[in-house]
Each structure stands twice: as C-alpha cells, then as structure tokens.
mmCIF file of C-alpha atoms and ligand atoms in Angstrom:
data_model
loop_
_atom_site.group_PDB
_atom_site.id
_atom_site.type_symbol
_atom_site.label_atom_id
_atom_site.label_comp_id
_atom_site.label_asym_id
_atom_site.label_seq_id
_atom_site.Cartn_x
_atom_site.Cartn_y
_atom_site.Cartn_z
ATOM 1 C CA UNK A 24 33.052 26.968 15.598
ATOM 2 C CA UNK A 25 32.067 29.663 18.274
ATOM 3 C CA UNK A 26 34.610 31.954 19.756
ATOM 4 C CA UNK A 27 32.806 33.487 23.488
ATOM 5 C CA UNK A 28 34.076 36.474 24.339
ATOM 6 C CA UNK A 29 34.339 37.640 28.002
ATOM 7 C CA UNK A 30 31.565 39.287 29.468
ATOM 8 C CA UNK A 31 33.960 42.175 30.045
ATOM 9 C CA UNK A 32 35.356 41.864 26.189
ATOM 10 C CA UNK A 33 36.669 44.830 24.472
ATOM 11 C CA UNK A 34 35.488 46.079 21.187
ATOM 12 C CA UNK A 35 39.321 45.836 19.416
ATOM 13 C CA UNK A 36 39.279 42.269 21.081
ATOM 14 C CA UNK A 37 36.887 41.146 19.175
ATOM 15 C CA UNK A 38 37.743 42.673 16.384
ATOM 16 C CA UNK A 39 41.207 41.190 16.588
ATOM 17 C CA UNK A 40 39.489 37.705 16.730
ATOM 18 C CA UNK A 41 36.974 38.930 13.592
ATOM 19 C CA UNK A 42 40.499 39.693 11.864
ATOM 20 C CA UNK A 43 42.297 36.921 12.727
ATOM 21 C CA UNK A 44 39.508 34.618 11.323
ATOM 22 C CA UNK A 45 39.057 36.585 7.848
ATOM 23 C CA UNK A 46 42.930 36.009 7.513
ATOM 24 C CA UNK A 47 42.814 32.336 8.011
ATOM 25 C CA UNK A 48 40.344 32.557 4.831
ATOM 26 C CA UNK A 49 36.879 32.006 7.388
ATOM 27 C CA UNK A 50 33.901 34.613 7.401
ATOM 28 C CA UNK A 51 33.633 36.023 11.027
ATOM 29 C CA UNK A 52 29.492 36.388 12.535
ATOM 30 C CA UNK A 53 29.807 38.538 15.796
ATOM 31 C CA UNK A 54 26.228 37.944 17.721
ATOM 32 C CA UNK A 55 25.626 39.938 20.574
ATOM 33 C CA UNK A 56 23.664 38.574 23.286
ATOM 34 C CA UNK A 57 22.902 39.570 26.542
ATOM 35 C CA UNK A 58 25.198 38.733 28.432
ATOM 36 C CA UNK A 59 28.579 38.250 26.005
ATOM 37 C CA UNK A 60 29.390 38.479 22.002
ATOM 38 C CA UNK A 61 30.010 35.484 20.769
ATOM 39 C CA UNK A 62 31.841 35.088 17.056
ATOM 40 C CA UNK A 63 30.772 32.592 14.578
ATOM 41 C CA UNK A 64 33.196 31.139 11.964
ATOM 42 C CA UNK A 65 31.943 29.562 9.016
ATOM 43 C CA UNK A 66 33.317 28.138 6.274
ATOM 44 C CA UNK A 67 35.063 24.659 5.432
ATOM 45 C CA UNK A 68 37.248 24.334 8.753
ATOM 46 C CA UNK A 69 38.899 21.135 8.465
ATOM 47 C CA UNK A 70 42.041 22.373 10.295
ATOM 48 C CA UNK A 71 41.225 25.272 12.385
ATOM 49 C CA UNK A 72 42.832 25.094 15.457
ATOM 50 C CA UNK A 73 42.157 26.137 19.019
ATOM 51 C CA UNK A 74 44.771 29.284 19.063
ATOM 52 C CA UNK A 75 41.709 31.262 20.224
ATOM 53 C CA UNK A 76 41.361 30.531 23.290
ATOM 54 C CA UNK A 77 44.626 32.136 23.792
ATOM 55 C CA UNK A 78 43.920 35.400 22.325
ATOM 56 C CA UNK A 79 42.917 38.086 24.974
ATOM 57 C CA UNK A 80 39.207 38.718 26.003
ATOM 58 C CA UNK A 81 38.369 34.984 24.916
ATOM 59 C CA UNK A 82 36.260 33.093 27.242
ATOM 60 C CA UNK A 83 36.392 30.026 25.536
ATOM 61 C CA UNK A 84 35.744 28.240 22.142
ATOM 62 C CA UNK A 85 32.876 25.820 21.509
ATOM 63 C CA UNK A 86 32.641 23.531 17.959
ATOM 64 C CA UNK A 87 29.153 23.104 17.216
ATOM 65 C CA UNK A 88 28.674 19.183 15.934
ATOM 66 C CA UNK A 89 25.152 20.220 14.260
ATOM 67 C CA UNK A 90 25.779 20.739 10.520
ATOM 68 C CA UNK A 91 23.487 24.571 10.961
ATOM 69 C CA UNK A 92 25.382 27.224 13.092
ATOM 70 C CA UNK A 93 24.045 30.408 12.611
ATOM 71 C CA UNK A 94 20.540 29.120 13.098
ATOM 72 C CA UNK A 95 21.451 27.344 15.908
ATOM 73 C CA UNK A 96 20.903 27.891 19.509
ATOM 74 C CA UNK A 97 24.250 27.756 20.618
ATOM 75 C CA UNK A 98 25.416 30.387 18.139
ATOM 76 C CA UNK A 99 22.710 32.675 19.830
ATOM 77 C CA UNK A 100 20.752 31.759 22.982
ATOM 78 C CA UNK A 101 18.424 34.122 23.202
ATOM 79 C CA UNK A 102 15.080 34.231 20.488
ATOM 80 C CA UNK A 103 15.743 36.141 17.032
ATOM 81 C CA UNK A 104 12.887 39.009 16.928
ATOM 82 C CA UNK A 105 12.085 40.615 13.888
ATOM 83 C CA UNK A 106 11.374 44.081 14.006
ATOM 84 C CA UNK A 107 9.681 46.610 11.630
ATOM 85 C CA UNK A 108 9.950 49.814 11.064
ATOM 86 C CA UNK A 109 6.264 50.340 12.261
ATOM 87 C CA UNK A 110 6.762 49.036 16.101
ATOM 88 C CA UNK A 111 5.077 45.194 14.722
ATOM 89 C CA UNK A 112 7.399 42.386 15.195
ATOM 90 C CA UNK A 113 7.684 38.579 14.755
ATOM 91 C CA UNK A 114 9.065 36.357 17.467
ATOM 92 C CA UNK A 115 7.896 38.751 20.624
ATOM 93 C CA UNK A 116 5.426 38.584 22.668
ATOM 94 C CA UNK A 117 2.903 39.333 20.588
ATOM 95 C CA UNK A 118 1.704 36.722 17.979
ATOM 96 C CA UNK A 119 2.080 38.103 14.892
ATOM 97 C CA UNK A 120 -1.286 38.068 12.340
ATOM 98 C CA UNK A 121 -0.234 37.700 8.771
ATOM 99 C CA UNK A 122 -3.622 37.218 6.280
ATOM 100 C CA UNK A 123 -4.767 37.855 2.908
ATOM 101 C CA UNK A 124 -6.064 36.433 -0.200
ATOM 102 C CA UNK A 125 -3.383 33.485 -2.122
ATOM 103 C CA UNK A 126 -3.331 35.525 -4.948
ATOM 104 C CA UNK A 127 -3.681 39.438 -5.850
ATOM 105 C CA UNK A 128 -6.307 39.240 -7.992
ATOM 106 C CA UNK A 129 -7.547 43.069 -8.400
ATOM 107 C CA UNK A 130 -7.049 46.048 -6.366
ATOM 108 C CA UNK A 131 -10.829 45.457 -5.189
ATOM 109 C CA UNK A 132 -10.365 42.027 -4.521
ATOM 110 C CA UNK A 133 -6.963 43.157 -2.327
ATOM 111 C CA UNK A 134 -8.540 45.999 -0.403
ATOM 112 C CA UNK A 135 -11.502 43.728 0.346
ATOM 113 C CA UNK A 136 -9.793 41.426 2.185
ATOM 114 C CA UNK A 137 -7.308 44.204 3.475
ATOM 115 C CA UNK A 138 -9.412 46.248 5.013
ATOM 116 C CA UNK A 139 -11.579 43.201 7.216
ATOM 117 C CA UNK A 140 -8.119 42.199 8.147
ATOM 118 C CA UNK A 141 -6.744 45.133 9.469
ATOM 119 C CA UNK A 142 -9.706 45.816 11.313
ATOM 120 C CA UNK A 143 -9.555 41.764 12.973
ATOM 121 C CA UNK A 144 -5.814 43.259 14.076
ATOM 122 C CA UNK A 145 -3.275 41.500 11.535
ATOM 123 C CA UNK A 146 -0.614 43.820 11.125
ATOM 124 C CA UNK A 147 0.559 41.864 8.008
ATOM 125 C CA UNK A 148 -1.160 40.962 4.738
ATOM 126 C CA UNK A 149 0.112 38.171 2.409
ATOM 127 C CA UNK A 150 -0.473 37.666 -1.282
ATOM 128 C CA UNK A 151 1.122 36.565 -4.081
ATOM 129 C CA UNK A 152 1.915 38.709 -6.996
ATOM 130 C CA UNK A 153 4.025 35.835 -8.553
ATOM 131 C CA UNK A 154 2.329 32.427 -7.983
ATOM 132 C CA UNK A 155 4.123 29.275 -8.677
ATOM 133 C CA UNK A 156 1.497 26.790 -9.924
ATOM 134 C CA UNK A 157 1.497 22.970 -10.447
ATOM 135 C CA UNK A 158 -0.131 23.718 -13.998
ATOM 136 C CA UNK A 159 1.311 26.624 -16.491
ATOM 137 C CA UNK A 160 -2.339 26.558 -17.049
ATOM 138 C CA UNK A 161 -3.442 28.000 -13.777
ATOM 139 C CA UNK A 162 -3.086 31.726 -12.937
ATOM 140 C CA UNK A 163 0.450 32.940 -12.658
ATOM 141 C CA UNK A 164 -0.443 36.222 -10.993
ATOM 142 C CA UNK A 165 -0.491 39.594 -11.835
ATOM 143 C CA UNK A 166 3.245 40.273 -11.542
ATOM 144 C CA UNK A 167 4.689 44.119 -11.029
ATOM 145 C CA UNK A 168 1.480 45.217 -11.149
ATOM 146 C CA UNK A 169 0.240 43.000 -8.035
ATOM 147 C CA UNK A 170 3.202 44.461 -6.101
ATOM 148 C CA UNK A 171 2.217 48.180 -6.676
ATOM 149 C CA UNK A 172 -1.626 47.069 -5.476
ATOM 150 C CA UNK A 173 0.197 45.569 -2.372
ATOM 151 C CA UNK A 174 2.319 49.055 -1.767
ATOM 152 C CA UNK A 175 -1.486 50.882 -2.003
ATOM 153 C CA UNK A 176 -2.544 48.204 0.274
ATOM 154 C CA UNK A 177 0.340 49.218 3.175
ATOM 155 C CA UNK A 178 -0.607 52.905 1.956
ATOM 156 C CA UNK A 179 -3.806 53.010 2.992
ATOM 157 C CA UNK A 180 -4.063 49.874 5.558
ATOM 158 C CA UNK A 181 -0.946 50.624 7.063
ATOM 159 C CA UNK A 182 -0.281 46.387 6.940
ATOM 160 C CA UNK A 183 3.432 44.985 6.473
ATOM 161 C CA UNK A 184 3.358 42.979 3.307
ATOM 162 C CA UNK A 185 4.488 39.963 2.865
ATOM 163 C CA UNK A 186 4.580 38.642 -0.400
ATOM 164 C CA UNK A 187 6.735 35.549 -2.871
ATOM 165 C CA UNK A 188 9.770 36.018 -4.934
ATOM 166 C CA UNK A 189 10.135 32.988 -7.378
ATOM 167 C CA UNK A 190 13.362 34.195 -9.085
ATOM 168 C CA UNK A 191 16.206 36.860 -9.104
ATOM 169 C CA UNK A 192 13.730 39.416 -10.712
ATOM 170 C CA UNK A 193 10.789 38.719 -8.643
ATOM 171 C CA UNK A 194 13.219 39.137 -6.068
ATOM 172 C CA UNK A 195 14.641 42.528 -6.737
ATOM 173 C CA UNK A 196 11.244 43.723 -7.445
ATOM 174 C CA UNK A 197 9.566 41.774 -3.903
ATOM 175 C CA UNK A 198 12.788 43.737 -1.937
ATOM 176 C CA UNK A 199 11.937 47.430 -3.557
ATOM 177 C CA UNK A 200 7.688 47.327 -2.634
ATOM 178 C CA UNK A 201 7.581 44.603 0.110
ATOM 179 C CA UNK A 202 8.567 44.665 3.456
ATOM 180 C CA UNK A 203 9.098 40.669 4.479
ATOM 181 C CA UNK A 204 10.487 38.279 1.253
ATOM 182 C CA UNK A 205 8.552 34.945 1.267
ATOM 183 C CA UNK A 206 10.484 31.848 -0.392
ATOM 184 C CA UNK A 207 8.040 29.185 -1.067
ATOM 185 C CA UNK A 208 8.201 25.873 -0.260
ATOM 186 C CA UNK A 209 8.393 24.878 -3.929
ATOM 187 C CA UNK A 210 11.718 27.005 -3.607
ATOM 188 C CA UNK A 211 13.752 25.817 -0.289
ATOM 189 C CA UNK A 212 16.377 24.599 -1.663
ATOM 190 C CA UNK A 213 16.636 26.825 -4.361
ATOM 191 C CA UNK A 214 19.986 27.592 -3.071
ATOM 192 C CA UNK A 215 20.567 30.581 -5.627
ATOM 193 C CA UNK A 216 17.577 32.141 -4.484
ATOM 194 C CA UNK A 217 18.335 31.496 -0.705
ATOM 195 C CA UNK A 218 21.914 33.503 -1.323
ATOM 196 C CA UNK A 219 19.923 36.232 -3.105
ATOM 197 C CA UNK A 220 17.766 36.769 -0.385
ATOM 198 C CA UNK A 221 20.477 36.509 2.485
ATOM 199 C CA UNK A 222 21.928 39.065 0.710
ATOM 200 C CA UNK A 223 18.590 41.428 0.498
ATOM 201 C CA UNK A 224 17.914 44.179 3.198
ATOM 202 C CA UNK A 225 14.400 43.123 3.905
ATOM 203 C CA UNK A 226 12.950 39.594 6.220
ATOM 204 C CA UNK A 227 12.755 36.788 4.488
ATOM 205 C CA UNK A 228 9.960 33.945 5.351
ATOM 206 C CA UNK A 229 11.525 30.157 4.440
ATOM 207 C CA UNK A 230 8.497 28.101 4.275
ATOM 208 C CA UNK A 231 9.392 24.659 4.404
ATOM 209 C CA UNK A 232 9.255 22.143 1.762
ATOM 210 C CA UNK A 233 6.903 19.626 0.911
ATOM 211 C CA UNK A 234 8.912 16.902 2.068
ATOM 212 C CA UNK A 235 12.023 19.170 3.893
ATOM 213 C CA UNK A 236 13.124 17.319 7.204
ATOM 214 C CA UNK A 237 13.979 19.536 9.849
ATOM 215 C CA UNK A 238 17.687 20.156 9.158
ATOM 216 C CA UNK A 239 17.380 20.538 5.369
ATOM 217 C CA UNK A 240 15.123 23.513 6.058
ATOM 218 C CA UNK A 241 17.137 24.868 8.811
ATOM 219 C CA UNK A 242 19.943 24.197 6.241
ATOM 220 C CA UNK A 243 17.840 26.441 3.937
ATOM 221 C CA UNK A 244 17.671 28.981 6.464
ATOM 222 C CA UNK A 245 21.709 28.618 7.182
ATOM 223 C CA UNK A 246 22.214 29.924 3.665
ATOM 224 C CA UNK A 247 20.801 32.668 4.203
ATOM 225 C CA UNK A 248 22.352 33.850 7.414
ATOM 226 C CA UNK A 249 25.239 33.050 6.052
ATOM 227 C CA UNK A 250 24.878 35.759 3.444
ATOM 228 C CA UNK A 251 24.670 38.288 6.118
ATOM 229 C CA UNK A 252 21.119 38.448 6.586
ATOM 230 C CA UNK A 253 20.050 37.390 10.135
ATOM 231 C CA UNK A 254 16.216 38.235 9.791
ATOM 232 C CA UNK A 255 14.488 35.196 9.176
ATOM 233 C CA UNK A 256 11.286 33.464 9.573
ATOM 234 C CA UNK A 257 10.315 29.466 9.456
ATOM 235 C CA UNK A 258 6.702 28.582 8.303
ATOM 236 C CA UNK A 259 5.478 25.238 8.652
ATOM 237 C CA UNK A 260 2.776 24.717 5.856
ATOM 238 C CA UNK A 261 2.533 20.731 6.181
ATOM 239 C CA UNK A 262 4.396 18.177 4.486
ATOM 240 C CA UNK A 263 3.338 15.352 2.039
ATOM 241 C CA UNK A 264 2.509 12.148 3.365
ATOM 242 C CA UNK A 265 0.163 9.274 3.003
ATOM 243 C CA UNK A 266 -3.126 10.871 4.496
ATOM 244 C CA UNK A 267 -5.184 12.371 1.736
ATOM 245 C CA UNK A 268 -8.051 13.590 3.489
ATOM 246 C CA UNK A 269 -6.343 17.190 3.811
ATOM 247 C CA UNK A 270 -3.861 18.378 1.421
ATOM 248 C CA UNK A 271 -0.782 18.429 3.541
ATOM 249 C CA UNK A 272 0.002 17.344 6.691
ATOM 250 C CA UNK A 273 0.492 20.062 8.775
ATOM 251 C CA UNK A 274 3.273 19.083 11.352
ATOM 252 C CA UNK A 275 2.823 20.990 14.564
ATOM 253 C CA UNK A 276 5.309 19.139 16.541
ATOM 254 C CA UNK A 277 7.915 20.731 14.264
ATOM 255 C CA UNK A 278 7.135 23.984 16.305
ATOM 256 C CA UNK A 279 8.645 23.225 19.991
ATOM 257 C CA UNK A 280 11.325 20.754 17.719
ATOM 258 C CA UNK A 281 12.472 24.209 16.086
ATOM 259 C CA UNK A 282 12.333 26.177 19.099
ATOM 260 C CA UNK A 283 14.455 23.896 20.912
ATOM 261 C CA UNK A 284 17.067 23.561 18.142
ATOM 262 C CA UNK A 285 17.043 27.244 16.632
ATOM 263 C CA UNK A 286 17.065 30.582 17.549
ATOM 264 C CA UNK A 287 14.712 31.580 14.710
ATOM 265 C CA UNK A 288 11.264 32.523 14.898
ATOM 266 C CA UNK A 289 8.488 29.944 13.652
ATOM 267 C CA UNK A 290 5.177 30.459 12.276
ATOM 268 C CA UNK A 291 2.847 27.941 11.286
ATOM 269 C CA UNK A 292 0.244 28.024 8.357
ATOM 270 C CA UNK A 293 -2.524 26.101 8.209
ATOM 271 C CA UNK A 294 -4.309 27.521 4.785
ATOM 272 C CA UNK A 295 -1.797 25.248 3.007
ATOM 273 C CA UNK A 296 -0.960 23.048 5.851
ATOM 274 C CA UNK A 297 -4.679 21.275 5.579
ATOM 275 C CA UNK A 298 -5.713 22.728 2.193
ATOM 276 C CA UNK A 299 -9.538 22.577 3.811
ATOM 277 C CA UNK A 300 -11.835 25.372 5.008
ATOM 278 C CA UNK A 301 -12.981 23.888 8.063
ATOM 279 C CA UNK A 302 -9.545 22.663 9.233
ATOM 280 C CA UNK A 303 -7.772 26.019 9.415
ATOM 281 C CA UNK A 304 -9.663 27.420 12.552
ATOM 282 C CA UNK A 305 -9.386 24.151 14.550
ATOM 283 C CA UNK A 306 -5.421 23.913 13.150
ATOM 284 C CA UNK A 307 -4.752 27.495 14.032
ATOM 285 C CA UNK A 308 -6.009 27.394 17.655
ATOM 286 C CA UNK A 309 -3.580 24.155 18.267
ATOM 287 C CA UNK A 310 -0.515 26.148 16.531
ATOM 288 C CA UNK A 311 -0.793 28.966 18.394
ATOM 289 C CA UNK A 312 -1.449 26.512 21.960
ATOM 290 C CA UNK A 313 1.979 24.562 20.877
ATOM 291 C CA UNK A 314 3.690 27.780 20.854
ATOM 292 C CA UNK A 315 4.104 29.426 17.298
ATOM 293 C CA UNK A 316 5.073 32.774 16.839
ATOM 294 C CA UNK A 317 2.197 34.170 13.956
ATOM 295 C CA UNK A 318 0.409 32.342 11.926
ATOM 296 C CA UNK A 319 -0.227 32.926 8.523
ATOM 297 C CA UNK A 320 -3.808 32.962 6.841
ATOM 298 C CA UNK A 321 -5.380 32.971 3.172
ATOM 299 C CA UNK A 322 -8.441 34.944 3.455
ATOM 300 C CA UNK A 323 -10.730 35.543 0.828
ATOM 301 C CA UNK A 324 -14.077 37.448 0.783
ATOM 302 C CA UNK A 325 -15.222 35.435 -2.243
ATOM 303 C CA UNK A 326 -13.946 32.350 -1.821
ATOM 304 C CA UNK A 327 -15.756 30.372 -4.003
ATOM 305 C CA UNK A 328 -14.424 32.295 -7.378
ATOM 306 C CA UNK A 329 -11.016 32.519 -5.910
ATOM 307 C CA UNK A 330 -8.665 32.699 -9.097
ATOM 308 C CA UNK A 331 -6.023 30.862 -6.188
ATOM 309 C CA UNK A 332 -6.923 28.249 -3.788
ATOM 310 C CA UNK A 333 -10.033 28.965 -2.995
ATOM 311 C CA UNK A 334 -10.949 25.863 -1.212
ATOM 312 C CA UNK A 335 -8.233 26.383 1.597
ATOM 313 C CA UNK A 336 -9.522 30.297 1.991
ATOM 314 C CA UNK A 337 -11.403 31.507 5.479
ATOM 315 C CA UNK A 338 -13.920 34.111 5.141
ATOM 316 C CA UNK A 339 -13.302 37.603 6.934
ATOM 317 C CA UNK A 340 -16.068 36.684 9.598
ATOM 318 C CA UNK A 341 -14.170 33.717 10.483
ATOM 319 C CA UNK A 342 -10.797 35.432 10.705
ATOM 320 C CA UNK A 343 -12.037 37.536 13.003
ATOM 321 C CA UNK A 344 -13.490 34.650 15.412
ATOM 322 C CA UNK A 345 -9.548 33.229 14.272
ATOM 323 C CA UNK A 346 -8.259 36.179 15.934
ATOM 324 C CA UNK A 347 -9.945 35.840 19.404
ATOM 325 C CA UNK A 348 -9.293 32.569 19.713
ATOM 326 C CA UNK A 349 -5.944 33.363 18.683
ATOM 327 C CA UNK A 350 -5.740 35.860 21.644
ATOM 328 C CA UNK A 351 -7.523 33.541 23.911
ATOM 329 C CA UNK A 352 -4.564 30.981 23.795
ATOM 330 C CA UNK A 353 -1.694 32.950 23.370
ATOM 331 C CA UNK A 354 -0.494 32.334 26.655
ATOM 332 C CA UNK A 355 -0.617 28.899 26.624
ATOM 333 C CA UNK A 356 1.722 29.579 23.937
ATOM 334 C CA UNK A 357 4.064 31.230 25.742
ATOM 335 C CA UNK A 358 4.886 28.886 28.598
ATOM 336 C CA UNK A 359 4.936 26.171 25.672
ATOM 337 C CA UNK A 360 7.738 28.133 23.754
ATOM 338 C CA UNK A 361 9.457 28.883 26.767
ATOM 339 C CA UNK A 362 9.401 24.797 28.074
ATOM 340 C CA UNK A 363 10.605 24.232 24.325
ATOM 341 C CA UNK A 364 13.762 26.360 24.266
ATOM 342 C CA UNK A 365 15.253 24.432 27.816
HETATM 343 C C1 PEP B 408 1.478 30.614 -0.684
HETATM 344 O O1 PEP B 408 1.820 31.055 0.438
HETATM 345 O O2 PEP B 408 0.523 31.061 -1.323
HETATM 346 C C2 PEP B 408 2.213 29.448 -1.229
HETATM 347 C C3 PEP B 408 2.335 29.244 -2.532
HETATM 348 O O3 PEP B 408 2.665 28.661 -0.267
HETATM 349 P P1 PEP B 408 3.596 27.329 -0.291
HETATM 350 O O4 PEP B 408 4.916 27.763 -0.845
HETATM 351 O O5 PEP B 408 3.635 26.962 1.153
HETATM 352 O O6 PEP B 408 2.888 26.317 -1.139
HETATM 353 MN MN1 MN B 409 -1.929 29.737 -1.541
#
C-alpha cells in the first residue's frame, strides 16, 4: 500500500505515518518525488486498514494490485537514476557505456581492453573475477586477485567497475573494490544473495534469468529494495527459447515493457543476449533505438584465445564504431523511453 502525502506535508507528518506503520509490525519506504513523498508499506498486509487517510498531511492512500511495489511505477513516478561518485550515471540522459573482457584474465589482458575502452568513452568496465561456468572444468576466474586488477584498472582508467558476486564472500569482497554489484542471471532468484546485496552500499545490476518472466525478475529486483537498497539496474541478456541460431534470445521488447511498469533503469546486453560476434553491433543499435538506458559489452582484444566467451566478444575497433552508432541513435531512444513510461 502507498500512503501520498500532501504536497504541503510536514516532515513530523510523515514521520508520524513512518511510525505508525513500524508499530503495526510493517516496514515504512518514504520516496520523495517531485512533487509529494509518498510512503511505501511492505510486508504481509492482510488486514491493514485505511486509518491513514485520516491522519494529518495525508493526501490519500493507494493499494497497489501488482505483486512488486517498490519497483513499481506507482510507488515512484519519476525514473530511478543512479549516480556515482565520479559525475557518470545510469538512467539519465546519457546512455551509459559499460565494456570489457567476460573474464579478468591478466592485468595485461585487463588494461588492454581498458584502455581502448575508455578512450571509445565507456565510463564503466565489466569483468568477471568470479565466473560461474556450465562446466567446473572451464575457468572459474581469478578470484581476489581479479578484483585488485579491476581497482588498478579504475586507478589508472578512471572507469566504474562493474563486476559478479556469486556468493556471500564474493559479495563482501565485490562491495569493498567494486563500485556497481552484478548478480548474474544464473543467480536471480538466489533470494539469499538478492537480500545480501539490498543490504550492500554499492548498485547492484539484476540481470535477468534465462527463462525469468517479467515479474519474477522485477520480483528479484523487489527483494532487494526491500532491503533498503534503492539503486538498481535491470539487464536484459536474452532468454532461452527454441531458436538456436544465436545463443539466447535477446528480448528487446522487454525494454519499453519495463519502462512502462517500473521505475528502474534498464540496460540491455547483447554479448550474451546473441552469444555471436556479428550480432552484437546490429543488436546494440536496435537496444539503444527501443530506448535502453546503457548497454553492456564483452570486449576482447584477443578474442580468439579468450579464456571466457570468446565467440560472443567485439574487438576494440568495433566498439568504437559501437559507440557512434550508439550516439547516433540515442535520441531516438529518448522519445521511445519517454512514449514507454505514459
Ligand atoms: C557475464 O556478464 O559475464 C555473465 C556471466 O552474464 P550472465 O549472468 O548474463 O550469463
Ligand atoms: Mn560472459
């Protein structure tokens, strides 16, 4: 349920409605917009009643029949933006660049990439330091030591990292030297991880999983509002169906779908969203014309020996025609996003 507050509200009036909720045994989400705070309740509310609307500085109440509410557009109207610390942000106006190599593989192999990247204008570099693989056989990545080459990386690139937790540990660790937590697809409804990482002080990007429909990963992304943390991040990365000539399917009309129903910002990958080389320029173009916010990229300067799917990774020359394309459709983008909210 949402309590709207007055436009002309008073701080202690909406703390008295934040109180009054904790002592009925709810958790109170105060979301300021605009125009007029508005406090979410959450919990199991099988007999809350309307007394709020009778409590001073209380516009009016609204129950939200969707089974998400923090996510949700009617909990906050206008879009979520994520901001860093450096002035780069995800969900403005900007589309937001975030490439780099599946795996770190070496600190060459990492500054490499890094360095072509930065200079194509990404102001974020991905990479896994802990890699969950179909096969215990495959590489597992390089662990603590990965996440101290990605910290060298920001040092000297000045790029945001953004890099995988699998578990609590990788978690704690991915908090302390990253700057944005990815959850993996493999992971979405790890709900255990989810609460550690609402929980966490740093972004978290939810990709969605392989066969998530659109509420269970907003439901994914609920959990971890819930836990207090409201910066979050969808990536589409396909879904498995039927067609096997790429590896996923990369679902693009999940973007406005999103937008309209959620407050969050989306970015879409198409490294893993089409597995293939020569489908990720042609699949970024269309996700940033249906109105993304980023995209993110696996970008290799060696593809071919890649210890990490290598077959999906772009070279830095075509990154950088990526990038102004990228820039050359943006703003179809943005009158796509903005007919999508409505
Ligand atoms: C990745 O980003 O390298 C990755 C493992 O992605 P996903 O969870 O989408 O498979
Ligand atoms: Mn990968």
């Amino acid at each position: 349920m949402l309590v709207v507050m007055a436009n002309d509200a008073t701080p202690e009036q909406i703390e008295r409605v934040c109180d009054r909720i904790r002592r009925l045994g709810f958790r109170p989400h105060t979301m300021p917009g605009a125009q007029r705070v508005v406090v979410g309740i959450t919990g199991n509310q099988t007999a809350i009643t309307q007394e709020f609307e009778d409590f001073p500085g209380v516009a009016e109440t609204i129950r939200v029949s969707k089974p998400y509410k923090l996510v949700s557009r009617e909990f906050r109207h206008d879009d979520t933006v994520v901001g860093f610390p450096n002035g780069a942000q995800i969900g403005g106006h900007d589309l937001a660049l975030i490439a780099g190599p599946c795996a770190i593989e070496s600190r060459e192999q990492a500054f490499a990439v890094a360095e072509r990247v930065a200079q194509a204008g990404a102001r974020f570099f991905r990479g896994g330091a802990y890699k969950p693989r179909t096969s215990p056989y495959s590489f597992q990545g390089l662990g603590e030591e990965g996440l101290r080459i990605l910290a060298e990386v920001r040092e000297r690139f000045g790029l945001l990292i953004v890099t995988e937790a699998v578990d609590e540990a990788s978690l704690r660790l991915v908090e302390q030297y990253g700057d944005v937590i990815q959850v993996g697809s493999r992971n979405m409804q790890n709900f255990s991880l989810l609460k550690l990482a609402g929980a966490a002080r740093k972004p978290v990007l939810l990709k969605r999983g392989l066969s998530a429909t659109l509420e269970e990963w907003l439901m994914a992304a609920e959990y971890i509002l819930h836990e207090g943390n409201y910066n979050v991040i969808l990536c589409e990365r396909g879904v498995r169906t039927f067609a096997d000539h790429t590896r996923n399917t990369l679902d693009l009309s999940v973007v406005p779908a999103i937008q309209h129903a959620s407050h969050l910002p989306v970015v879409v990958d198409p490294s893993h969203g089409t597995g293939r080389r020569n489908k990720v320029l042609p699949l970024a173009r269309a996700a940033v014309a249906v109105g993304a916010s980023g995209l993110l990229i696996e970008v290799h300067c060696d593809p071919e020996n890649a210890l990490c799917d290598g077959m999906q990774s772009i070279l830095p020359e075509q990154f950088d025609e990526l990038v102004r394309d990228a820039h050359a459709l943006r703003h179809i983008g943005h009158s796509q996003e903005f007919a999508a909210r409505a």
